[in-house]
mmCIF file of C-alpha atoms in Angstrom:
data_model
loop_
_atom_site.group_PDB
_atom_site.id
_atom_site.type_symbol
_atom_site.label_atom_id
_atom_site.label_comp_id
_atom_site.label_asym_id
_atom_site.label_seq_id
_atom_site.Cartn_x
_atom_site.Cartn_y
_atom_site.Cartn_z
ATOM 1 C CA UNK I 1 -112.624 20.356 -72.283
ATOM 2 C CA UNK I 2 -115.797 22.363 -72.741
ATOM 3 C CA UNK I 3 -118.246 20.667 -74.697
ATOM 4 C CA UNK I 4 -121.458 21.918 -76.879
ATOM 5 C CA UNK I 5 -123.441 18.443 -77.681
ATOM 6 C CA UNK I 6 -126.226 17.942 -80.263
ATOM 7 C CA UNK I 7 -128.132 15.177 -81.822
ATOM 8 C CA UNK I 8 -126.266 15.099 -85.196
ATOM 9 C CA UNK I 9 -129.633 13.739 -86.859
ATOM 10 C CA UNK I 10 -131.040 14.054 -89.390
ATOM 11 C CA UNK I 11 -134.286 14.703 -87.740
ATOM 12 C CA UNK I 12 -137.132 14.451 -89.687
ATOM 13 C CA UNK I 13 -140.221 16.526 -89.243
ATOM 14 C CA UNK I 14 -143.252 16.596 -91.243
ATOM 15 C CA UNK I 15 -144.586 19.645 -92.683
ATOM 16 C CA UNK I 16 -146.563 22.049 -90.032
ATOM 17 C CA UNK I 17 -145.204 19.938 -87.595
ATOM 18 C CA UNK I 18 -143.067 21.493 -84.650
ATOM 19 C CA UNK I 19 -139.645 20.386 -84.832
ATOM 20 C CA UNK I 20 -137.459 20.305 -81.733
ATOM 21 C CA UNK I 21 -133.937 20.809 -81.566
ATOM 22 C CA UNK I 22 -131.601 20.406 -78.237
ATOM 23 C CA UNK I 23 -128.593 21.470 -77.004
ATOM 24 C CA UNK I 24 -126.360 20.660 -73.973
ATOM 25 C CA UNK I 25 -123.310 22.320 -72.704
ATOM 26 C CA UNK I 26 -120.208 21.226 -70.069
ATOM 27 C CA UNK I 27 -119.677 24.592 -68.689
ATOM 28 C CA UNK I 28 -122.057 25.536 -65.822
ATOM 29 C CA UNK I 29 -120.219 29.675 -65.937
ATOM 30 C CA UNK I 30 -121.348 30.174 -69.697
ATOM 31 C CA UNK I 31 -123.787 33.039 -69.907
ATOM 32 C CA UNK I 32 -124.976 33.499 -73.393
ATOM 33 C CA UNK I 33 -126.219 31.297 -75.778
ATOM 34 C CA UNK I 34 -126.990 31.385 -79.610
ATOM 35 C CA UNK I 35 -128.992 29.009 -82.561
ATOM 36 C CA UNK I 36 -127.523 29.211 -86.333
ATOM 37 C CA UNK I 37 -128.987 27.631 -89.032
ATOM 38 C CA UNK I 38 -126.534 26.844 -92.127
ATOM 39 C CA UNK I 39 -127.571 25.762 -95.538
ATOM 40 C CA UNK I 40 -125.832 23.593 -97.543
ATOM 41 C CA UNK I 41 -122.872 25.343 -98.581
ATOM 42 C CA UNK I 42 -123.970 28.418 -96.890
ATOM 43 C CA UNK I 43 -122.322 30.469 -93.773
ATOM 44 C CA UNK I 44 -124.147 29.942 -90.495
ATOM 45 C CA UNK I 45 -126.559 32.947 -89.886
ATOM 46 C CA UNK I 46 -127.717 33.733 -86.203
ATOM 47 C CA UNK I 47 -131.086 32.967 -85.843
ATOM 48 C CA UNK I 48 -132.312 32.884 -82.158
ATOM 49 C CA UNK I 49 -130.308 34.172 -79.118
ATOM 50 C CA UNK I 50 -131.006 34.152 -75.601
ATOM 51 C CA UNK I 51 -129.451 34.898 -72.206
ATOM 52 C CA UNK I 52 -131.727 34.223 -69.040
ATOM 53 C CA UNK I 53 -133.700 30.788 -68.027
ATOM 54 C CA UNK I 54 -136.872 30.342 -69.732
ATOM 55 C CA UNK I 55 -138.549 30.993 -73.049
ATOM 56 C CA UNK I 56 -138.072 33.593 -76.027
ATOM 57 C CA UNK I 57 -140.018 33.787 -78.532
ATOM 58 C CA UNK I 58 -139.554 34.986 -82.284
ATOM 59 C CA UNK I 59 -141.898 34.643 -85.098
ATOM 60 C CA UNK I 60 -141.856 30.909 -85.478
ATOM 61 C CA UNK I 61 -138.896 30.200 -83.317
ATOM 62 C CA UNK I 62 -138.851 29.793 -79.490
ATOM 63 C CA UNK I 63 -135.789 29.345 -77.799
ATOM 64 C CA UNK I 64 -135.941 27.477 -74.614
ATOM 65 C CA UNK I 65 -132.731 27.613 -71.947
ATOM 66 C CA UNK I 66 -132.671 26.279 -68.659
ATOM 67 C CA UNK I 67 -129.172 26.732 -66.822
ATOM 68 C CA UNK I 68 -129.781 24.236 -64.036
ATOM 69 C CA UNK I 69 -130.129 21.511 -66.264
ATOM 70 C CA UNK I 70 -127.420 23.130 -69.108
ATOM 71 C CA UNK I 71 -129.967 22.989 -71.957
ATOM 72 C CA UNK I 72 -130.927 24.551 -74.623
ATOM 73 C CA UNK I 73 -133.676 24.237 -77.071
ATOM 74 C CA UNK I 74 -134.923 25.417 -80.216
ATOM 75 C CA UNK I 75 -138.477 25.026 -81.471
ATOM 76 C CA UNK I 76 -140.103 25.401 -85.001
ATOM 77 C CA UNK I 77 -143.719 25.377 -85.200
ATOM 78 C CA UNK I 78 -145.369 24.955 -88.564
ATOM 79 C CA UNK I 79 -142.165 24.066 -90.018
ATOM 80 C CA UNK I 80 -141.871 24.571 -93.256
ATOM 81 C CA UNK I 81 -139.423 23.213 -96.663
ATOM 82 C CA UNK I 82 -136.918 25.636 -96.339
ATOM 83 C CA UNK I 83 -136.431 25.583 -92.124
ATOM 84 C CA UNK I 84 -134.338 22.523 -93.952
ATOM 85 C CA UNK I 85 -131.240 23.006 -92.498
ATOM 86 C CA UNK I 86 -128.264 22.332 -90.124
ATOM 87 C CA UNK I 87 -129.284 24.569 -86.776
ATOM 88 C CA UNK I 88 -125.514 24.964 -84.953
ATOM 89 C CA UNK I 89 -126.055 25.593 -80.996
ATOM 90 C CA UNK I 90 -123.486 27.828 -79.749
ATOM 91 C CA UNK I 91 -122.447 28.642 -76.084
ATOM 92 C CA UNK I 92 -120.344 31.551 -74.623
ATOM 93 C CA UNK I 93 -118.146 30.310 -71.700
ATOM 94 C CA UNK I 94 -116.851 32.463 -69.161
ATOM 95 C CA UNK I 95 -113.465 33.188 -70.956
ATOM 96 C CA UNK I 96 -116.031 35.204 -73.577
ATOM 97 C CA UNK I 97 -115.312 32.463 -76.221
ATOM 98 C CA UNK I 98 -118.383 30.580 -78.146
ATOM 99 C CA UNK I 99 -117.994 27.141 -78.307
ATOM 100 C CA UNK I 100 -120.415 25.600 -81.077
ATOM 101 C CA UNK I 101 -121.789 21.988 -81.437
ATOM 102 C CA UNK I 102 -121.697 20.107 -84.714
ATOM 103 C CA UNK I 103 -124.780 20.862 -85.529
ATOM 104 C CA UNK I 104 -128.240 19.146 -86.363
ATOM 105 C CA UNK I 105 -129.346 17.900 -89.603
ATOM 106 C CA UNK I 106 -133.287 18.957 -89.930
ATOM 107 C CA UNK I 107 -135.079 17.997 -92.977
ATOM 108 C CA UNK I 108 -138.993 18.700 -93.061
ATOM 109 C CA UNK I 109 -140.867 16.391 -95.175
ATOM 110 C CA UNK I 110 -143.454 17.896 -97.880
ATOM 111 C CA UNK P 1 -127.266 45.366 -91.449
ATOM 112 C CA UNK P 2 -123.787 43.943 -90.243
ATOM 113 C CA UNK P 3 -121.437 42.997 -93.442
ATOM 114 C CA UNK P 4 -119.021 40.479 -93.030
ATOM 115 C CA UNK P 5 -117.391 40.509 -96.539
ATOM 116 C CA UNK P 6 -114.971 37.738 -97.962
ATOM 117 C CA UNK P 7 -112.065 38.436 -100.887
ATOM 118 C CA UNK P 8 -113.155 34.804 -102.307
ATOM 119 C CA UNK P 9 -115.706 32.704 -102.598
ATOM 120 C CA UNK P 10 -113.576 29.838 -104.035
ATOM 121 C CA UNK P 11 -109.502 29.219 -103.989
ATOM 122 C CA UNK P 12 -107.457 26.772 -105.457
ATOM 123 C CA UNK P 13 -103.838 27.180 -104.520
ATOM 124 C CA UNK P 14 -100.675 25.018 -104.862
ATOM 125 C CA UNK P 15 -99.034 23.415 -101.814
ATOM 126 C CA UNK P 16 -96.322 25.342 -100.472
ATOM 127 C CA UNK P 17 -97.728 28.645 -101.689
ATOM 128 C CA UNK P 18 -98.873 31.311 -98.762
ATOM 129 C CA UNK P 19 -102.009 32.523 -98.952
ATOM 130 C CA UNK P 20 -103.814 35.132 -98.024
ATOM 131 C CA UNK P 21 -107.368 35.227 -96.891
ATOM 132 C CA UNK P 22 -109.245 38.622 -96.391
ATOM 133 C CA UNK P 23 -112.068 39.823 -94.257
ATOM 134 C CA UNK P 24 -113.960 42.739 -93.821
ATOM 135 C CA UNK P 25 -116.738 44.084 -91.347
ATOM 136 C CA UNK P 26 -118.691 47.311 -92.099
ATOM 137 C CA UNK P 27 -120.144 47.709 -88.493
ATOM 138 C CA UNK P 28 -117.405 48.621 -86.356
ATOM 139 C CA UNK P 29 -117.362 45.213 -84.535
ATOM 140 C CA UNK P 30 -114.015 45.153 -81.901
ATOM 141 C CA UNK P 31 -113.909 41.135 -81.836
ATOM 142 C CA UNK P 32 -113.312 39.186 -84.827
ATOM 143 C CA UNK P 33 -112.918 35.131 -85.787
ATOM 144 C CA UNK P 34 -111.476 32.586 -88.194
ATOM 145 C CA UNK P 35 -112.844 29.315 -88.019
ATOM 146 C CA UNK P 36 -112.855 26.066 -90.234
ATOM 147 C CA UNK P 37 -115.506 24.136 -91.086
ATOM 148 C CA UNK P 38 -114.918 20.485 -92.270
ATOM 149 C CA UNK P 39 -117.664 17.637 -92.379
ATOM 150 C CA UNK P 40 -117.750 15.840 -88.847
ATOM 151 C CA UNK P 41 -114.932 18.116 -87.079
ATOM 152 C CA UNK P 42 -117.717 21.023 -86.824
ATOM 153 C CA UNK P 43 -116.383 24.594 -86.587
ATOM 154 C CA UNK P 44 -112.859 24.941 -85.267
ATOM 155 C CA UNK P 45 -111.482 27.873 -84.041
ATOM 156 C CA UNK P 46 -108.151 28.756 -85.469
ATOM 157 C CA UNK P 47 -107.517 32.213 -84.183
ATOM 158 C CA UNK P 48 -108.692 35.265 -82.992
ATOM 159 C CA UNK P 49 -109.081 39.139 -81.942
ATOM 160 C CA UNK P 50 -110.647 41.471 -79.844
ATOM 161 C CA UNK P 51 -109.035 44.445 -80.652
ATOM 162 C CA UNK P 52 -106.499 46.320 -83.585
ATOM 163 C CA UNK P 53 -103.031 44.548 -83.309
ATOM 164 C CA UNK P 54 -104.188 42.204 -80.677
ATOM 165 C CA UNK P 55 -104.603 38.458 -81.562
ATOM 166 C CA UNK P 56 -105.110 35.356 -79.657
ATOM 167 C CA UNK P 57 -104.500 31.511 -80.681
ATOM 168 C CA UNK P 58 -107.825 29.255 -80.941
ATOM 169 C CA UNK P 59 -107.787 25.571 -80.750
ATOM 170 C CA UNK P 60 -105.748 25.182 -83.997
ATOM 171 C CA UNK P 61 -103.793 27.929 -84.875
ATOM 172 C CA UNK P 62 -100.918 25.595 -86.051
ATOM 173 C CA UNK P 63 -99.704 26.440 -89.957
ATOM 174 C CA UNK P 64 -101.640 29.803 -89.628
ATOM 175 C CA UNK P 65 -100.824 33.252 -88.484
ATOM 176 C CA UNK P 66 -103.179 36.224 -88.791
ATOM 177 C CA UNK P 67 -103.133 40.089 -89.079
ATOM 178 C CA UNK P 68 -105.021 42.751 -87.581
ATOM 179 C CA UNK P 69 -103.522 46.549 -88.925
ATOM 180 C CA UNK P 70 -107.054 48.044 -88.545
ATOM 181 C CA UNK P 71 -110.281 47.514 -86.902
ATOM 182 C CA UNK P 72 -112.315 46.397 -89.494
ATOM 183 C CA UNK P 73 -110.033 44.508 -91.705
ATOM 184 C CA UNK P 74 -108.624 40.740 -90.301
ATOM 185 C CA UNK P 75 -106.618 38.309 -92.163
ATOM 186 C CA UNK P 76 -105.955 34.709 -92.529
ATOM 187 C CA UNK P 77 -102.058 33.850 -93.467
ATOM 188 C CA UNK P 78 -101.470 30.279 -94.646
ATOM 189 C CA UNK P 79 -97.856 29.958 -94.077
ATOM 190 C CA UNK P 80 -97.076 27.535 -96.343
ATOM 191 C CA UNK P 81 -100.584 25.769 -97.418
ATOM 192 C CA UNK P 82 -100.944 21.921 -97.370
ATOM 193 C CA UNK P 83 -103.367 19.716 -98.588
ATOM 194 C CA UNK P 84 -104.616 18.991 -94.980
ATOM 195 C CA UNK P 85 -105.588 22.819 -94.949
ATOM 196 C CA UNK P 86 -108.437 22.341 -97.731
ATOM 197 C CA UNK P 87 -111.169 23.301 -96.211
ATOM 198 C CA UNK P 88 -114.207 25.555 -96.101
ATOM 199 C CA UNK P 89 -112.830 29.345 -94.084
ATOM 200 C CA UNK P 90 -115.061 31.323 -92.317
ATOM 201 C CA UNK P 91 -114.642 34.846 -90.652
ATOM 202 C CA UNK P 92 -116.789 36.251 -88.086
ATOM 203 C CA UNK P 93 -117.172 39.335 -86.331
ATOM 204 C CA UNK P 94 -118.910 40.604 -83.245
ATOM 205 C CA UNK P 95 -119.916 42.890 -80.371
ATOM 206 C CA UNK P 96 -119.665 42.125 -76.785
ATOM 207 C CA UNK P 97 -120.976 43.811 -73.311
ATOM 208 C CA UNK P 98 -119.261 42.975 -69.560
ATOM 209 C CA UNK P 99 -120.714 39.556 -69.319
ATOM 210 C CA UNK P 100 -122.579 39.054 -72.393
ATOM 211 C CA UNK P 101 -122.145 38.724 -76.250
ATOM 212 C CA UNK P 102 -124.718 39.404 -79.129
ATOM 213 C CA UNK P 103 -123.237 36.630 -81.242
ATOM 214 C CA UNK P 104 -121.528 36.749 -84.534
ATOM 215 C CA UNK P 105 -122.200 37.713 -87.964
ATOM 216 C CA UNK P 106 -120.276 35.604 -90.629
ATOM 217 C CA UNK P 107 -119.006 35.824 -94.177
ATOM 218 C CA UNK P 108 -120.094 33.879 -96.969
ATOM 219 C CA UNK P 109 -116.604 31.704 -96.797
ATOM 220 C CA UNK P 110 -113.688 30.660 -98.959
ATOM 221 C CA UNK P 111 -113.500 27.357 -99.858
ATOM 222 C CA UNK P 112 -109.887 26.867 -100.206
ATOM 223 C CA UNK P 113 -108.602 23.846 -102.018
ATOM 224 C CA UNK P 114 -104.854 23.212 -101.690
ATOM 225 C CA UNK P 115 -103.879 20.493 -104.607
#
């Protein structure tokens, strides 16, 4: 069974703080790999996206994957009240299907 | 922008009725989604299509069937709804490369309630 693990949370991050979100996957073929964030009673909306080992880098959002060790990683700097959220990490396997984790809770504290 | 657009925001719907759940994409996307979402389970995939006419079972297709006539349009079929199939409904669509995928673009949901 492939697997997409998170820290459920919530994770609580003060305000201009960095907050850091991870990610771990079961399936060593899987070759891209995605960060939503979902409000409260909101759709997910793709945020961050990456595809080869290392960092990427957009506005305040860095997304961090290393392959070897299955991870993934999403960073906030100067977080803010509304990165408040649920950030969903998703994985494509190599049957082309995205397998997402059940997200984590972020609140950032005024 | 991409537009993933959803008939209904909200449903309420006896059980036993079928239902009907609508999506449609504006960009031309060739694979398209229906997930679940219910507190704890996370997203579920129910079922799915990469192409017009083509479909392929998720990980809980049971007491669903969908419909793909054209590209851009892909529905959700309750078959006979059941309170166990309340739940928040959300349909995605995407574009994808040999090897790679851009990730998907998702509707605002239906929250279905089936009392």
């Amino acid at each position: 069974q492939k697997e997409v693990e998170q820290n459920s949370g919530p994770l609580s991050v003060p305000e201009g703080a960095i907050a850091s979100l991870n990610c771990t996957y079961s399936d060593r073929g899987s070759q891209s790999f995605f960060w939503y964030r979902q409000y409260s009673g909101k759709s997910p909306e793709l945020i961050m996206s990456i595809y080869s080992n290392g960092d990427k880098e957009d506005g305040r959002f860095t997304a961090q994957l290393n392959k070897a060790s299955q991870y993934v990683s999403l960073l906030i700097r100067d977080s803010q009240p509304s990165d408040s959220a649920t950030y969903l990490c998703a994985v494509m396997d190599r049957d082309d299907k995205i397998i997402f984790g059940k997200g984590t809770r972020l609140h950032i504290l005024p | 922008d991409v537009k993933v657009t959803q008939s209904s925001r909200y449903l309420v719907k006896r059980t036993g009725e079928k239902v009907f759940l609508e999506c449609v994409q504006d960009m031309d996307h060739e694979n398209m989604f229906w997930y679940r979402q219910d507190p704890g389970l996370g997203l579920r995939l129910i079922y799915f299509s990469y192409d017009v006419k083509m479909k392929e079972k998720g990980d809980i297709p049971e007491g669903y069937s969908v419909s793909r006539e054209k590209k851009e349009r892909f529905s959700l079929i309750l078959e006979s709804a059941s309170t166990n199939q309340t739940s928040m409904y959300l349909c995605a669509s995407s574009l994808s490369w040999q090897g790679g995928h851009y990730g998907y673009t998702f509707g605002s949901g239906t929250r279905l309630t089936v009392v």
